[in-house]
XYZ file of C-alpha atoms in Angstrom:
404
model
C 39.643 -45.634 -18.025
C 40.474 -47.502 -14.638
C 40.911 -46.044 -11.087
C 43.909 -47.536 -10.426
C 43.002 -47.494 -6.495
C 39.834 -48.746 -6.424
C 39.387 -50.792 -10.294
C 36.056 -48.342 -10.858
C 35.637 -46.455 -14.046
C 35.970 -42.680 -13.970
C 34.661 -41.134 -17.216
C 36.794 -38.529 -18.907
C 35.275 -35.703 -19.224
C 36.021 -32.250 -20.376
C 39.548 -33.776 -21.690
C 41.175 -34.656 -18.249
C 42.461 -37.812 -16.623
C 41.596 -39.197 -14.011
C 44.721 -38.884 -12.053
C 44.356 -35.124 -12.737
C 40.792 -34.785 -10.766
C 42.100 -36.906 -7.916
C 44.924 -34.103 -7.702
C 42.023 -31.756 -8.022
C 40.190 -33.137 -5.457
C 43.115 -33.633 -3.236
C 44.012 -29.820 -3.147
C 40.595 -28.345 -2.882
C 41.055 -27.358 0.738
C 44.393 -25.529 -0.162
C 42.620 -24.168 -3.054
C 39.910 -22.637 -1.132
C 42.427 -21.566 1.971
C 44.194 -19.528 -0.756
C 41.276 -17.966 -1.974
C 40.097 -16.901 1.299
C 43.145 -15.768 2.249
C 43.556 -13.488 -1.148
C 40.013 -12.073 0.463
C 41.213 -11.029 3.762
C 44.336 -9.465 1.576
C 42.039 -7.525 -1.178
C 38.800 -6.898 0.451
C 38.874 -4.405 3.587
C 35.842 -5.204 4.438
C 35.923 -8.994 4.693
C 39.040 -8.525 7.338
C 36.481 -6.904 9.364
C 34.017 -9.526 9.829
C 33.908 -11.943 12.950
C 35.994 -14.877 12.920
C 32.811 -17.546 12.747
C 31.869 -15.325 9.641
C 35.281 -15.529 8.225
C 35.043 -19.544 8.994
C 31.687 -19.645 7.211
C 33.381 -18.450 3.887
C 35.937 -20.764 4.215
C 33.541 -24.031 4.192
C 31.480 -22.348 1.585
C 34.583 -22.128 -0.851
C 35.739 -25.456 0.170
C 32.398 -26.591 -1.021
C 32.634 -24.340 -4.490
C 35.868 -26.210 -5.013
C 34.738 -30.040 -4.451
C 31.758 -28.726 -6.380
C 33.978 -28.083 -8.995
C 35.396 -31.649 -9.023
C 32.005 -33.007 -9.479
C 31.062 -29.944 -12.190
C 34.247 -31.571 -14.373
C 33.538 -35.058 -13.652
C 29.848 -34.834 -14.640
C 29.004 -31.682 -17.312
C 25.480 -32.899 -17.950
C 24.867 -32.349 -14.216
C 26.681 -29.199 -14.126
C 24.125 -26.697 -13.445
C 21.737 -29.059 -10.646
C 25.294 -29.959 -9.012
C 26.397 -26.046 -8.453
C 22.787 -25.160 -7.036
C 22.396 -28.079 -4.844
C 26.477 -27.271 -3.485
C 25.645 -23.584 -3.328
C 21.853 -23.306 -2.319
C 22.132 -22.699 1.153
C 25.246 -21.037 1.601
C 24.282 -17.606 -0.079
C 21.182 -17.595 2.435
C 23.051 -17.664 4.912
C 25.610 -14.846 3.590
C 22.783 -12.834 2.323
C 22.390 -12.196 6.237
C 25.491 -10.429 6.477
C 27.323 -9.814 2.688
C 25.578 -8.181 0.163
C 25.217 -9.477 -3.419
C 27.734 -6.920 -4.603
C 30.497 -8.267 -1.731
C 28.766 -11.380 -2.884
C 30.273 -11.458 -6.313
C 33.238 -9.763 -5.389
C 34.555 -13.204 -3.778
C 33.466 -15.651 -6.358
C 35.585 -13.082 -8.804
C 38.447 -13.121 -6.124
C 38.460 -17.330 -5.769
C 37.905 -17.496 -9.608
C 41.519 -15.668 -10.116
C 43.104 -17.741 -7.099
C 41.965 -21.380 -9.469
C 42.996 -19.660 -12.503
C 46.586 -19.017 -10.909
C 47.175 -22.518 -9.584
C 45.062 -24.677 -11.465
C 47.494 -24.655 -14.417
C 50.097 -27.015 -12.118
C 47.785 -29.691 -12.146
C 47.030 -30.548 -15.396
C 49.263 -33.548 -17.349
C 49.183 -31.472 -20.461
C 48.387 -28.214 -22.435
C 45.405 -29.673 -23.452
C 44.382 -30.434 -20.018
C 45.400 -26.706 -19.022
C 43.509 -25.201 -21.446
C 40.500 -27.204 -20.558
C 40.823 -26.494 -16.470
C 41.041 -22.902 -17.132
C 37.817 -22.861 -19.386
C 36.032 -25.357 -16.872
C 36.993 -22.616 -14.040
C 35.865 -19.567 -15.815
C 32.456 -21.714 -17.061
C 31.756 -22.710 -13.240
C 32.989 -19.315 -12.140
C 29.531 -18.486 -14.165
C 27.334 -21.112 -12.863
C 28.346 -19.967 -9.205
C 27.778 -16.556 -9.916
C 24.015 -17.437 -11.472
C 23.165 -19.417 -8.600
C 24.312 -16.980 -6.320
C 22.313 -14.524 -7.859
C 19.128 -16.828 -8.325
C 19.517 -17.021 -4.238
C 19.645 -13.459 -3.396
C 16.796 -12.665 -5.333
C 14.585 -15.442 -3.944
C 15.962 -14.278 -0.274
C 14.804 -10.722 -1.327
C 11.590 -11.759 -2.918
C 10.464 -13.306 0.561
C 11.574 -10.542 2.513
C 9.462 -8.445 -0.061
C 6.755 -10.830 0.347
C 6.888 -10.421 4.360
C 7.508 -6.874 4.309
C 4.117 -6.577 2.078
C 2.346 -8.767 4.790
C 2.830 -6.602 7.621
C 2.842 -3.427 6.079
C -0.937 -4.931 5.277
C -1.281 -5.676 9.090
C 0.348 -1.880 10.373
C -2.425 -0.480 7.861
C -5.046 -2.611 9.109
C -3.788 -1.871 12.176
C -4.668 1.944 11.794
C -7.786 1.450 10.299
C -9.377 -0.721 12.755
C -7.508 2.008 15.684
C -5.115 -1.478 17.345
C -2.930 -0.645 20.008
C -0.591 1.698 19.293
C 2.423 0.146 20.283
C 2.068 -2.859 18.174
C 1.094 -0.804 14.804
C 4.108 1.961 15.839
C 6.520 -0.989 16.419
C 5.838 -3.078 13.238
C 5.840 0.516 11.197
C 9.341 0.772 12.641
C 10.477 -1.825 11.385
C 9.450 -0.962 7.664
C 11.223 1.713 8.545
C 8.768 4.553 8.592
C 9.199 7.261 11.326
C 6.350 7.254 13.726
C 6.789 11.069 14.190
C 6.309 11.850 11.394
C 3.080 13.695 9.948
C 0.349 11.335 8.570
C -2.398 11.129 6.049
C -5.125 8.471 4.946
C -5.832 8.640 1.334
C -8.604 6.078 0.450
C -10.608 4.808 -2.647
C -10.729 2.306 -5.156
C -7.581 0.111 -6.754
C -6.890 0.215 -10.209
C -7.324 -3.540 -10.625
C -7.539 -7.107 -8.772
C -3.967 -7.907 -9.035
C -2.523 -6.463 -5.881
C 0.816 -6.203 -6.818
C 0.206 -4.281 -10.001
C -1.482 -1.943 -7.525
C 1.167 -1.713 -4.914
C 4.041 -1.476 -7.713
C 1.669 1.736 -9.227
C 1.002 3.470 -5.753
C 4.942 3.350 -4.760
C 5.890 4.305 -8.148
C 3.717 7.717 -7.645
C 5.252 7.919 -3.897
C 8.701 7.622 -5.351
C 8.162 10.099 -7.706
C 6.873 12.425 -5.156
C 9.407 11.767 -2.828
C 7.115 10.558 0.357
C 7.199 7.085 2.185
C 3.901 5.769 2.069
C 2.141 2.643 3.796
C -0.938 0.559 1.929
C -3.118 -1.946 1.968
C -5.721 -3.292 -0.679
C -8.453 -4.335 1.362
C -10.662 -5.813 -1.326
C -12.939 -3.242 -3.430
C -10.611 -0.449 -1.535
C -7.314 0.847 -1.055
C -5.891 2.674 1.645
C -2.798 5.155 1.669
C -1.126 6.588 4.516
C 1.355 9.241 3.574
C 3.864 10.586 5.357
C 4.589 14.129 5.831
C 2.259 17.371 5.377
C -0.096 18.020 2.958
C -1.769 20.546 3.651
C 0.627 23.281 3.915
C 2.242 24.927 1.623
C 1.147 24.431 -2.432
C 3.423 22.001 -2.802
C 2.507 19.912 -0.319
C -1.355 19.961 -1.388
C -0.481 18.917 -4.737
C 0.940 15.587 -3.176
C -2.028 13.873 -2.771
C -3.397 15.103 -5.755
C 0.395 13.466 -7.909
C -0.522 10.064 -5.573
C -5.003 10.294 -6.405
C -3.141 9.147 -10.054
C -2.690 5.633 -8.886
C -6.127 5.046 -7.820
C -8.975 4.186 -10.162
C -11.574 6.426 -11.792
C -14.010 7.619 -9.037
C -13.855 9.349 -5.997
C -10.642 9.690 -3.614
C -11.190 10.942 -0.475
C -7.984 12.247 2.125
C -8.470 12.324 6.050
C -6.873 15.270 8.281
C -3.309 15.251 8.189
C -2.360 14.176 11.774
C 0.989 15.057 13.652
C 2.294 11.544 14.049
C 1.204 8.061 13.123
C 0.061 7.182 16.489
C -2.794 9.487 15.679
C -3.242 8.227 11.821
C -6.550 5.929 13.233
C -8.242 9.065 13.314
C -7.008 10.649 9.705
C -8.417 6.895 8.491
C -11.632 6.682 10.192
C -12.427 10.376 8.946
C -11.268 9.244 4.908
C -13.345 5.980 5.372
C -16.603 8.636 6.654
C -16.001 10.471 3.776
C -15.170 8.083 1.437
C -18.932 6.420 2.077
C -20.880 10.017 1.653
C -18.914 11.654 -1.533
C -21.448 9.923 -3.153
C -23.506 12.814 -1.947
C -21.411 15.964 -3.802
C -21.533 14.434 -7.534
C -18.530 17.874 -8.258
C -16.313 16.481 -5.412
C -12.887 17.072 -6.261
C -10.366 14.377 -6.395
C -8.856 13.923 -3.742
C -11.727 15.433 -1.651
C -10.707 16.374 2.157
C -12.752 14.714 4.724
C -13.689 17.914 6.469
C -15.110 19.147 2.847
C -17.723 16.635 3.010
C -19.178 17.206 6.610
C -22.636 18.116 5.413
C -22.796 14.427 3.360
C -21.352 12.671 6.410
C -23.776 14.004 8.951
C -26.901 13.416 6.085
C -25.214 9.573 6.402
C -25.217 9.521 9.947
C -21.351 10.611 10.861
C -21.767 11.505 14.361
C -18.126 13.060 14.169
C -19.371 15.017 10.983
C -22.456 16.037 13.295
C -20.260 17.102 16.125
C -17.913 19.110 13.688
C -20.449 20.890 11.908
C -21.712 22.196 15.494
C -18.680 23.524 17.242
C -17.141 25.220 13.898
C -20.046 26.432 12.813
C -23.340 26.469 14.544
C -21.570 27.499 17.258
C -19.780 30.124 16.289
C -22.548 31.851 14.663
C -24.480 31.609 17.850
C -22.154 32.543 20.186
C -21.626 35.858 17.986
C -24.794 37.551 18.809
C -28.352 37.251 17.611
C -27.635 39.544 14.673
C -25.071 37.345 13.103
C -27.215 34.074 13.439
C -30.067 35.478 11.842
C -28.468 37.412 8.914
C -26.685 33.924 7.721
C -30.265 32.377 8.332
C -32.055 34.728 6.559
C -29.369 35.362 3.644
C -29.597 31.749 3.249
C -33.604 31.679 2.994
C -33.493 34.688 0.468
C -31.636 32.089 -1.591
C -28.586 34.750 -1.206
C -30.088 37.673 -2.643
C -28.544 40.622 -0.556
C -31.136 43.019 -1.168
C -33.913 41.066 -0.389
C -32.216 40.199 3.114
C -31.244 43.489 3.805
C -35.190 44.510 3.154
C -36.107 41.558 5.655
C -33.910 42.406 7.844
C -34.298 46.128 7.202
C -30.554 47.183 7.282
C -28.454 48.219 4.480
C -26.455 45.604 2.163
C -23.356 46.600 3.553
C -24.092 45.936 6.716
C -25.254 42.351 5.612
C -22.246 42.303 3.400
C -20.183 43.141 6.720
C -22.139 40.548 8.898
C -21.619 37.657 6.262
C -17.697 38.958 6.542
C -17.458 38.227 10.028
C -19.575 34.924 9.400
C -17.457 34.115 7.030
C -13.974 35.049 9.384
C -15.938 32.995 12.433
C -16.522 29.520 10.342
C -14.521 29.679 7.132
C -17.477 29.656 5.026
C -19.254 32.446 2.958
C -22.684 32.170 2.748
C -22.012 33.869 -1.000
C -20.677 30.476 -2.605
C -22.780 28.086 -2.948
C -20.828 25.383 -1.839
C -20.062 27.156 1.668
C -24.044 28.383 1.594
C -24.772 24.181 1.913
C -22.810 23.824 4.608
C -23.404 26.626 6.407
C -27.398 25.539 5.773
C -26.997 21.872 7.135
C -24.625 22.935 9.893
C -27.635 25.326 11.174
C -30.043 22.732 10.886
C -27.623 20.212 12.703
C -27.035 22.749 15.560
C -30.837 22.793 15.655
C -31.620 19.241 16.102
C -29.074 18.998 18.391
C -30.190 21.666 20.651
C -33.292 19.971 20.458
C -32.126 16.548 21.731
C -29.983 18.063 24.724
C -26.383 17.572 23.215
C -25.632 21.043 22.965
């Protein structure tokens, strides 16, 4: 077939003439000005956007129906035509109109040609084959909507994960504040809220398997979280307390899950995340020295592992060890001090200190009482006895070099 205008061929495809996709193409403007304006009739919330907005939809549907023109005069093509007419225009919507709203108009502008595409067509044959070619592109525009949403979210995803990696980085290397508290903002975590470092080993070297795991165990929970995998390591920050009540201990126990077999170690939970360098430098300290306590639990507290930290050479473990315990004991009196010591030397046999120290038990049970009120540690579990025997010696040597 002829265009009688112009003597070029038009091939006839999907069983319409040619005169009926020059009327097509004619009234695709007052095809798409109908549609739009069935929008701002239907769809309170379109009415409320700005006018430039409102324009934007306009040339977009004015595209989807030209496009359509082209869909019926080509059908091999179909699919690369709609996503080349329609690949930047949902970008640009995805800005300001979800995918929901999204879909919402293509259904709305897919009635509007199904009302008024019937007066074009030269036949019922040609009817029946507009409406099928609408509801058929109606499709395609929908899929290639979709296919452009997700790709929009999938780099915001992808950007989000990149500097969520540089906020965590950020804490762990101690950056300025502003700049970590600013960019944790925007991932929308509250900076006043409580935070905790929870560090040790990812499950595997695909680090989106191990991000999809960790936020599945935080969602589950119900806590925001922040991480990075930072090679051979992975680094939590929690929000809000753990270690108050029961049920918050048991949260970073729930989130230790998504870590790999070995030990997980949890830094001081800190009031805000301004402070979280500190709750990360501590995990990382004690994260090195678990090594040391083979029966660590999982997820072992930082301050739990003082004695291995200060046998590494943790200054901060060193200077913790002396003003909660060493300390303490020292400032209580000579008779405190040297029942711990000497319990401790007996190899906590009560008797035999109360013979050294010739007193009765129960006044060493009393003294190791008040020890034990003074430091939090009772020289009559073993555990408590080892720290309570390195603090002493740490208090020691650091008499001896002047820092105390």
């Amino acid at each position: 077939m002829a265009d009688a205008t112009s003597g070029r061929r038009v091939p006839k495809h999907h069983g319409l003439s040619a005169k009926t996709l020059r009327r097509l193409e004619h009234a695709s403007g007052r095809l798409a000005s109908a549609s739009v304006a069935v929008m701002e009739e239907r769809l309170s919330w379109f009415a409320r956007l700005p006018a430039d907005q409102r324009a934007s939809v306009l040339l977009i549907t004015q595209a989807g129906a030209a496009g359509f023109v082209d869909w019926l005069r080509d059908a091999k093509e179909a699919l690369s035509l709609t996503t080349e007419a329609f690949r930047e225009a949902p970008a640009e919507l995805s800005r300001w109109v979800s995918l929901r709203q999204a879909v919402g108009m293509v259904r709305l502008a897919i009635e509007v040609f199904e009302e008024q595409l019937p007066e074009f067509a030269a036949n019922e044959a040609e009817r029946a084959a507009l409406i099928e070619g609408i509801l058929r592109y109606g499709r395609e525009i929908a899929f290639a909507a979709a296919n452009s949403y997700a790709a929009a979210a999938e780099a915001r995803g992808a950007w989000d994960a990149r500097l969520e990696a540089l906020v965590v980085d950020g804490i762990v290397r101690g950056d300025a504040e502003e700049a970590v508290l600013s960019r944790a903002a925007a991932l929308g975590w509250d900076p006043a809220a409580p935070a905790t470092a929870l560090v040790g080993t990812p499950t595997s070297d695909d680090p989106p398997a191990v991000v999809f795991e960790v936020r599945s165990r935080a969602a589950r929970v119900g806590r925001p979280v922040l991480l990075s995998v930072q090679g051979s390591r992975l680094v939590v920050v929690v929000a809000g307390p753990t270690d108050g009540s029961v049920k918050d201990r048991e949260i970073l126990a729930k989130l230790s899950v998504a870590f790999a077999e070995g030990p997980v170690v949890a830094g001081p939970t800190v009031p805000t995340l301004a402070e979280a360098h500190h709750s990360a430098t501590e995990a990382l300290s004690g994260l090195r020295a678990v090594v040391g306590w083979p029966g660590a639990p999982r997820p072992a507290r930082s301050i739990d592992l003082l004695p291995e930290r200060a046998l590494s050479g943790d200054p901060e473990a060193e200077r913790l060890l002396v003003e909660q315990i060493a300390r303490p004991l020292e400032e209580a009196g000579p008779a405190l001090l040297r029942t711990v010591e000497t319990y401790l030397d007996s190899g906590g046999v009560l008797e035999t200190c109360a013979r050294t120290l010739f007193v009765h038990p129960n006044t060493v049970r009393y003294r190791l009482r008040k020890a034990a009120e003074l430091t939090g540690r009772h020289a009559a579990e073993s555990r408590d006895a080892w720290v309570l025997k390195v603090a002493l010696t740490v208090g020691r040597l650091a008499r001896a070099r002047g820092l105390w």
